[in-house]
PDB file of C-alpha atoms in Angstrom:
ATOM      1  CA  THR Y   1      96.755  67.903  96.363  1.00  0.00           C
ATOM      2  CA  THR Y   2      93.373  66.182  97.731  1.00  0.00           C
ATOM      3  CA  ASP Y   3      92.189  62.509  97.169  1.00  0.00           C
ATOM      4  CA  SER Y   4      88.191  62.457  97.577  1.00  0.00           C
ATOM      5  CA  GLY Y   5      87.830  59.075  96.183  1.00  0.00           C
ATOM      6  CA  LYS Y   6      84.170  58.950  94.554  1.00  0.00           C
ATOM      7  CA  ASP Y   7      83.294  61.984  95.078  1.00  0.00           C
ATOM      8  CA  ASP Y   8      86.112  63.315  92.794  1.00  0.00           C
ATOM      9  CA  LEU Y   9      85.675  60.812  90.179  1.00  0.00           C
ATOM     10  CA  ARG Y  10      81.811  61.772  90.070  1.00  0.00           C
ATOM     11  CA  ARG Y  11      83.046  65.218  89.158  1.00  0.00           C
ATOM     12  CA  PHE Y  12      85.827  64.222  86.493  1.00  0.00           C
ATOM     13  CA  HIS Y  13      83.075  61.936  85.046  1.00  0.00           C
ATOM     14  CA  ALA Y  14      80.366  64.986  85.092  1.00  0.00           C
ATOM     15  CA  TYR Y  15      82.764  66.808  83.375  1.00  0.00           C
ATOM     16  CA  GLU Y  16      83.823  64.523  81.047  1.00  0.00           C
ATOM     17  CA  ALA Y  17      79.756  63.791  80.143  1.00  0.00           C
ATOM     18  CA  VAL Y  18      79.075  67.676  79.228  1.00  0.00           C
ATOM     19  CA  PHE Y  19      82.525  67.753  77.084  1.00  0.00           C
ATOM     20  CA  SER Y  20      81.723  65.068  75.492  1.00  0.00           C
ATOM     21  CA  HIS Y  21      78.063  66.138  74.759  1.00  0.00           C
ATOM     22  CA  GLU Y  22      79.152  69.650  73.582  1.00  0.00           C
ATOM     23  CA  THR Y  23      81.904  68.363  71.301  1.00  0.00           C
ATOM     24  CA  GLY Y  24      80.791  64.984  70.437  1.00  0.00           C
ATOM     25  CA  LYS Y  25      84.286  63.494  70.852  1.00  0.00           C
ATOM     26  CA  LYS Y  26      85.710  60.955  73.112  1.00  0.00           C
ATOM     27  CA  VAL Y  27      86.997  62.106  76.380  1.00  0.00           C
ATOM     28  CA  LEU Y  28      90.343  60.887  78.077  1.00  0.00           C
ATOM     29  CA  THR Y  29      90.945  62.530  81.581  1.00  0.00           C
ATOM     30  CA  TYR Y  30      94.403  62.326  83.465  1.00  0.00           C
ATOM     31  CA  VAL Y  31      94.279  63.203  87.040  1.00  0.00           C
ATOM     32  CA  ILE Y  32      98.016  64.934  88.555  1.00  0.00           C
ATOM     33  CA  TYR Y  33      98.523  64.248  91.742  1.00  0.00           C
ATOM     34  CA  SER Y  34     100.539  65.743  94.513  1.00  0.00           C
ATOM     35  CA  GLY Y  35     100.835  66.630  98.272  1.00  0.00           C
ATOM     36  CA  GLY Y  36     102.281  63.333  99.036  1.00  0.00           C
ATOM     37  CA  ILE Y  37      99.328  61.575  97.328  1.00  0.00           C
ATOM     38  CA  LYS Y  38     101.014  58.139  96.137  1.00  0.00           C
ATOM     39  CA  ASN Y  39      97.813  56.295  95.268  1.00  0.00           C
ATOM     40  CA  ALA Y  40      93.993  56.588  94.672  1.00  0.00           C
ATOM     41  CA  ARG Y  41      91.071  55.441  93.115  1.00  0.00           C
ATOM     42  CA  ASP Y  42      90.822  55.273  89.244  1.00  0.00           C
ATOM     43  CA  THR Y  43      87.780  53.384  88.594  1.00  0.00           C
ATOM     44  CA  LEU Y  44      84.275  54.116  89.538  1.00  0.00           C
ATOM     45  CA  ASP Y  45      81.004  51.649  89.309  1.00  0.00           C
ATOM     46  CA  CYS Y  46      78.320  53.292  87.439  1.00  0.00           C
ATOM     47  CA  GLY Y  47      76.100  50.580  87.357  1.00  0.00           C
ATOM     48  CA  THR Y  48      75.965  48.918  84.100  1.00  0.00           C
ATOM     49  CA  TYR Y  49      79.340  50.167  83.166  1.00  0.00           C
ATOM     50  CA  SER Y  50      82.664  51.539  84.805  1.00  0.00           C
ATOM     51  CA  TYR Y  51      84.581  55.002  84.501  1.00  0.00           C
ATOM     52  CA  LYS Y  52      87.991  55.391  84.898  1.00  0.00           C
ATOM     53  CA  ILE Y  53      90.609  58.035  84.873  1.00  0.00           C
ATOM     54  CA  SER Y  54      93.906  57.902  84.521  1.00  0.00           C
ATOM     55  CA  PRO Y  55      96.228  58.920  87.672  1.00  0.00           C
ATOM     56  CA  ILE Y  56      99.607  60.599  87.550  1.00  0.00           C
ATOM     57  CA  PHE Y  57     101.301  60.480  90.616  1.00  0.00           C
ATOM     58  CA  LEU Y  58     103.952  63.413  90.760  1.00  0.00           C
ATOM     59  CA  THR Y  59     105.450  62.387  94.480  1.00  0.00           C
ATOM     60  CA  GLN Y  60     106.946  59.542  92.296  1.00  0.00           C
ATOM     61  CA  LYS Y  61     108.849  61.993  89.879  1.00  0.00           C
ATOM     62  CA  SER Y  62     112.194  63.854  91.163  1.00  0.00           C
ATOM     63  CA  ALA Y  63     112.501  67.526  90.660  1.00  0.00           C
ATOM     64  CA  ASP Y  64     116.349  66.922  91.684  1.00  0.00           C
ATOM     65  CA  GLU Y  65     116.419  64.767  88.520  1.00  0.00           C
ATOM     66  CA  VAL Y  66     114.734  67.303  86.479  1.00  0.00           C
ATOM     67  CA  PHE Y  67     116.885  70.034  87.617  1.00  0.00           C
ATOM     68  CA  HIS Y  68     120.369  68.314  87.371  1.00  0.00           C
ATOM     69  CA  TYR Y  69     119.212  66.978  83.803  1.00  0.00           C
ATOM     70  CA  LEU Y  70     118.485  70.812  82.219  1.00  0.00           C
ATOM     71  CA  GLN Y  71     121.479  71.851  84.492  1.00  0.00           C
ATOM     72  CA  GLU Y  72     123.787  69.607  82.613  1.00  0.00           C
ATOM     73  CA  LYS Y  73     121.941  70.874  79.348  1.00  0.00           C
ATOM     74  CA  SER Y  74     122.619  74.417  79.963  1.00  0.00           C
ATOM     75  CA  LYS Y  75     126.208  73.620  80.552  1.00  0.00           C
ATOM     76  CA  LYS Y  76     126.486  71.945  77.472  1.00  0.00           C
ATOM     77  CA  GLY Y  77     124.972  74.871  75.730  1.00  0.00           C
ATOM     78  CA  GLU Y  78     121.715  73.240  74.562  1.00  0.00           C
ATOM     79  CA  GLY Y  79     118.691  74.630  74.334  1.00  0.00           C
ATOM     80  CA  PHE Y  80     114.858  73.543  76.347  1.00  0.00           C
ATOM     81  CA  THR Y  81     112.636  71.982  74.567  1.00  0.00           C
ATOM     82  CA  ASP Y  82     108.835  72.182  75.015  1.00  0.00           C
ATOM     83  CA  GLU Y  83     108.835  69.230  76.964  1.00  0.00           C
ATOM     84  CA  ASP Y  84     111.917  70.362  79.276  1.00  0.00           C
ATOM     85  CA  TYR Y  85     109.916  73.301  80.152  1.00  0.00           C
ATOM     86  CA  ALA Y  86     106.463  71.610  81.044  1.00  0.00           C
ATOM     87  CA  LYS Y  87     108.266  69.041  83.234  1.00  0.00           C
ATOM     88  CA  LEU Y  88     110.002  72.204  84.513  1.00  0.00           C
ATOM     89  CA  SER Y  89     106.581  74.007  85.442  1.00  0.00           C
ATOM     90  CA  LEU Y  90     105.362  70.647  87.111  1.00  0.00           C
ATOM     91  CA  THR Y  91     108.825  70.672  89.550  1.00  0.00           C
ATOM     92  CA  PRO Y  92     106.747  72.074  92.567  1.00  0.00           C
ATOM     93  CA  LEU Y  93     104.597  69.427  93.158  1.00  0.00           C
ATOM     94  CA  MET Y  94     107.359  66.768  92.687  1.00  0.00           C
ATOM     95  CA  SER Y  95     109.275  64.778  95.469  1.00  0.00           C
ATOM     96  CA  SER Y  96     112.694  66.940  96.253  1.00  0.00           C
ATOM     97  CA  GLY Y  97     115.541  66.987  98.494  1.00  0.00           C
ATOM     98  CA  GLN Y  98     114.871  71.280  98.696  1.00  0.00           C
ATOM     99  CA  GLY Y  99     112.189  72.841 100.428  1.00  0.00           C
ATOM    100  CA  LYS Y 100     109.107  74.180  98.279  1.00  0.00           C
ATOM    101  CA  LYS Y 101     110.453  77.698  98.216  1.00  0.00           C
ATOM    102  CA  ASP Y 102     113.911  76.459  97.018  1.00  0.00           C
ATOM    103  CA  THR Y 103     112.342  74.042  94.546  1.00  0.00           C
ATOM    104  CA  ILE Y 104     110.635  76.640  92.598  1.00  0.00           C
ATOM    105  CA  LYS Y 105     113.218  79.442  93.104  1.00  0.00           C
ATOM    106  CA  THR Y 106     115.347  76.529  91.503  1.00  0.00           C
ATOM    107  CA  ALA Y 107     113.135  76.302  88.582  1.00  0.00           C
ATOM    108  CA  ILE Y 108     112.342  79.780  88.184  1.00  0.00           C
ATOM    109  CA  LEU Y 109     116.106  80.298  87.652  1.00  0.00           C
ATOM    110  CA  LEU Y 110     116.604  77.577  85.304  1.00  0.00           C
ATOM    111  CA  ALA Y 111     113.660  79.165  83.073  1.00  0.00           C
ATOM    112  CA  LYS Y 112     114.725  82.389  83.286  1.00  0.00           C
ATOM    113  CA  GLN Y 113     117.832  81.907  81.148  1.00  0.00           C
ATOM    114  CA  ASP Y 114     115.833  82.055  77.852  1.00  0.00           C
ATOM    115  CA  THR Y 115     113.689  84.546  76.750  1.00  0.00           C
ATOM    116  CA  ARG Y 116     111.610  83.028  74.580  1.00  0.00           C
ATOM    117  CA  VAL Y 117     107.371  82.879  75.249  1.00  0.00           C
ATOM    118  CA  THR Y 118     107.353  79.432  76.492  1.00  0.00           C
ATOM    119  CA  ALA Y 119     110.081  80.253  79.058  1.00  0.00           C
ATOM    120  CA  GLU Y 120     107.805  83.262  80.332  1.00  0.00           C
ATOM    121  CA  LYS Y 121     104.687  80.954  80.569  1.00  0.00           C
ATOM    122  CA  THR Y 122     106.741  78.802  82.601  1.00  0.00           C
ATOM    123  CA  VAL Y 123     108.060  81.372  84.798  1.00  0.00           C
ATOM    124  CA  ALA Y 124     104.050  82.838  85.045  1.00  0.00           C
ATOM    125  CA  ILE Y 125     102.885  79.083  86.079  1.00  0.00           C
ATOM    126  CA  LEU Y 126     105.882  78.639  88.626  1.00  0.00           C
ATOM    127  CA  TYR Y 127     104.830  82.038  89.934  1.00  0.00           C
ATOM    128  CA  THR Y 128     101.758  81.279  90.727  1.00  0.00           C
ATOM    129  CA  MET Y 129     102.757  77.679  92.184  1.00  0.00           C
ATOM    130  CA  ALA Y 130     104.559  80.060  94.613  1.00  0.00           C
ATOM    131  CA  ASP Y 131     101.651  82.369  95.459  1.00  0.00           C
ATOM    132  CA  LYS Y 132      99.509  79.232  96.171  1.00  0.00           C
ATOM    133  CA  PHE Y 133     102.421  77.287  98.285  1.00  0.00           C
ATOM    134  CA  LEU Y 134     104.301  80.292  99.999  1.00  0.00           C
ATOM    135  CA  ARG Y 135     103.812  82.703 102.453  1.00  0.00           C
ATOM    136  CA  GLY Y 136     105.549  85.419 104.224  1.00  0.00           C
ATOM    137  CA  SER Y 137     109.381  86.173 103.883  1.00  0.00           C
ATOM    138  CA  ASP Y 138     109.194  82.960 101.716  1.00  0.00           C
ATOM    139  CA  LEU Y 139     106.727  84.207  99.099  1.00  0.00           C
ATOM    140  CA  GLU Y 140     108.333  87.917  99.323  1.00  0.00           C
ATOM    141  CA  GLU Y 141     112.224  86.356  98.461  1.00  0.00           C
ATOM    142  CA  LEU Y 142     110.680  84.435  95.574  1.00  0.00           C
ATOM    143  CA  LYS Y 143     108.592  87.772  94.402  1.00  0.00           C
ATOM    144  CA  GLU Y 144     112.004  89.450  93.990  1.00  0.00           C
ATOM    145  CA  VAL Y 145     113.267  86.571  91.846  1.00  0.00           C
ATOM    146  CA  VAL Y 146     110.563  86.741  89.238  1.00  0.00           C
ATOM    147  CA  ALA Y 147     110.804  90.641  89.856  1.00  0.00           C
ATOM    148  CA  MET Y 148     114.208  90.339  87.735  1.00  0.00           C
ATOM    149  CA  THR Y 149     113.168  87.704  84.802  1.00  0.00           C
ATOM    150  CA  ARG Y 150     111.178  89.038  81.854  1.00  0.00           C
ATOM    151  CA  LEU Y 151     107.984  88.666  83.349  1.00  0.00           C
ATOM    152  CA  GLY Y 152     108.627  91.234  85.929  1.00  0.00           C
ATOM    153  CA  GLN Y 153     109.608  93.651  82.629  1.00  0.00           C
ATOM    154  CA  MET Y 154     106.266  92.517  81.052  1.00  0.00           C
ATOM    155  CA  LEU Y 155     104.649  93.842  84.628  1.00  0.00           C
ATOM    156  CA  TYR Y 156     106.151  97.268  83.725  1.00  0.00           C
ATOM    157  CA  ASP Y 157     105.455  97.438  80.321  1.00  0.00           C
ATOM    158  CA  ASP Y 158     101.666  97.051  81.089  1.00  0.00           C
ATOM    159  CA  GLY Y 159     102.294  99.978  83.802  1.00  0.00           C
ATOM    160  CA  LEU Y 160     103.379 102.121  81.295  1.00  0.00           C
ATOM    161  CA  LYS Y 161     100.372 101.112  78.737  1.00  0.00           C
ATOM    162  CA  ALA Y 162      97.985 101.612  81.905  1.00  0.00           C
ATOM    163  CA  GLY Y 163      99.515 105.420  82.198  1.00  0.00           C
ATOM    164  CA  LYS Y 164      99.142 105.842  78.795  1.00  0.00           C
ATOM    165  CA  SER Y 165      95.651 104.822  78.384  1.00  0.00           C
ATOM    166  CA  GLU Y 166      94.791 107.608  80.608  1.00  0.00           C
ATOM    167  CA  GLY Y 167      95.697 110.127  77.808  1.00  0.00           C
ATOM    168  CA  ARG Y 168      98.153 112.592  79.406  1.00  0.00           C
ATOM    169  CA  VAL Y 169     101.677 112.123  79.193  1.00  0.00           C
ATOM    170  CA  GLU Y 170     101.977 112.838  83.147  1.00  0.00           C
ATOM    171  CA  GLY Y 171      99.437 109.845  83.675  1.00  0.00           C
ATOM    172  CA  SER Y 172     102.371 107.549  82.077  1.00  0.00           C
ATOM    173  CA  ASP Y 173     105.126 108.937  84.161  1.00  0.00           C
ATOM    174  CA  ARG Y 174     103.342 108.662  87.151  1.00  0.00           C
ATOM    175  CA  MET Y 175     102.333 105.027  86.589  1.00  0.00           C
ATOM    176  CA  ALA Y 176     106.114 104.526  85.770  1.00  0.00           C
ATOM    177  CA  SER Y 177     107.226 105.692  88.803  1.00  0.00           C
ATOM    178  CA  LEU Y 178     104.585 103.655  90.793  1.00  0.00           C
ATOM    179  CA  THR Y 179     105.697 100.592  88.671  1.00  0.00           C
ATOM    180  CA  LYS Y 180     109.360 100.953  89.588  1.00  0.00           C
ATOM    181  CA  LYS Y 181     108.490 101.610  92.992  1.00  0.00           C
ATOM    182  CA  LEU Y 182     106.370  97.968  93.471  1.00  0.00           C
ATOM    183  CA  LEU Y 183     108.842  96.155  91.440  1.00  0.00           C
ATOM    184  CA  GLU Y 184     111.702  97.346  93.378  1.00  0.00           C
ATOM    185  CA  ALA Y 185     110.234  96.360  96.397  1.00  0.00           C
ATOM    186  CA  ALA Y 186     108.755  93.371  95.259  1.00  0.00           C
ATOM    187  CA  ARG Y 187     104.850  94.147  95.631  1.00  0.00           C
ATOM    188  CA  MET Y 188     104.016  92.034  92.418  1.00  0.00           C
ATOM    189  CA  ALA Y 189     100.799  91.599  94.045  1.00  0.00           C
ATOM    190  CA  ASP Y 190      99.947  95.108  94.390  1.00  0.00           C
ATOM    191  CA  LEU Y 191     101.241  96.005  90.789  1.00  0.00           C
ATOM    192  CA  GLN Y 192      98.781  93.517  89.244  1.00  0.00           C
ATOM    193  CA  LEU Y 193      95.789  95.037  91.574  1.00  0.00           C
ATOM    194  CA  ALA Y 194      97.392  98.522  90.543  1.00  0.00           C
ATOM    195  CA  LEU Y 195      96.800  97.486  86.844  1.00  0.00           C
ATOM    196  CA  ASP Y 196      93.597  96.661  86.948  1.00  0.00           C
ATOM    197  CA  ASP Y 197      91.647  98.942  89.454  1.00  0.00           C
ATOM    198  CA  PRO Y 198      92.273 102.807  89.048  1.00  0.00           C
ATOM    199  CA  GLY Y 199      91.333 103.381  92.738  1.00  0.00           C
ATOM    200  CA  TYR Y 200      93.383 101.505  94.149  1.00  0.00           C
ATOM    201  CA  ARG Y 201      96.291 102.529  91.771  1.00  0.00           C
ATOM    202  CA  GLU Y 202      95.560 105.787  93.067  1.00  0.00           C
ATOM    203  CA  LYS Y 203      95.960 104.990  96.615  1.00  0.00           C
ATOM    204  CA  LEU Y 204      99.125 103.673  96.296  1.00  0.00           C
ATOM    205  CA  MET Y 205     100.251 106.760  94.404  1.00  0.00           C
ATOM    206  CA  ASP Y 206      99.446 108.697  97.612  1.00  0.00           C
ATOM    207  CA  GLU Y 207     101.555 105.852  99.673  1.00  0.00           C
ATOM    208  CA  TYR Y 208     104.329 106.271  97.888  1.00  0.00           C
ATOM    209  CA  GLY Y 209     103.743 110.426  97.385  1.00  0.00           C
ATOM    210  CA  ILE Y 210     103.727 110.351  93.534  1.00  0.00           C
ATOM    211  CA  LYS Y 211     101.396 113.428  92.246  1.00  0.00           C
TER     212      LYS Y 211
END
């Protein structure tokens, strides 16, 4: 989302050098630019040689075209390929006639039509994009959309496991109740924290009066 010219290239070159040294392999670096960046420096003069990356400018790509193509495939009953999902996951970084929120929402709704692992991973990527780019009511709206997908179900299942890991039936029941409450409130970030932090989990249970 930013273009720092030589500083970026020096950093990328360092990554390549370390990776090449550790693996003994040749390394090719593709840099994906978004945030309205339409051109960027791709070559660095290193003295006796030049270092070069391959830039990809996503603002030159149209999210609307990707959506139209996938919507047509869906109408025909054709399944999405891995390449389709790869493009879908990058649509928030492309240009679009829609705002960022609606672009991500459209992408999530397309991805949630499938239940395969690739579709679930795409939803997870898109949710991460939403968390990066959106704030306030826009982010809350996207959380509600995600809560209706299999990712939401996965978080619910994780909640049940967290309760069962306490070794008590009542612990499982309490965690299931908390998970249900947080999903209904679209508090996805709080649910993830509750799964990882027992102290925060108890705080939320007190908030909802779960004994």
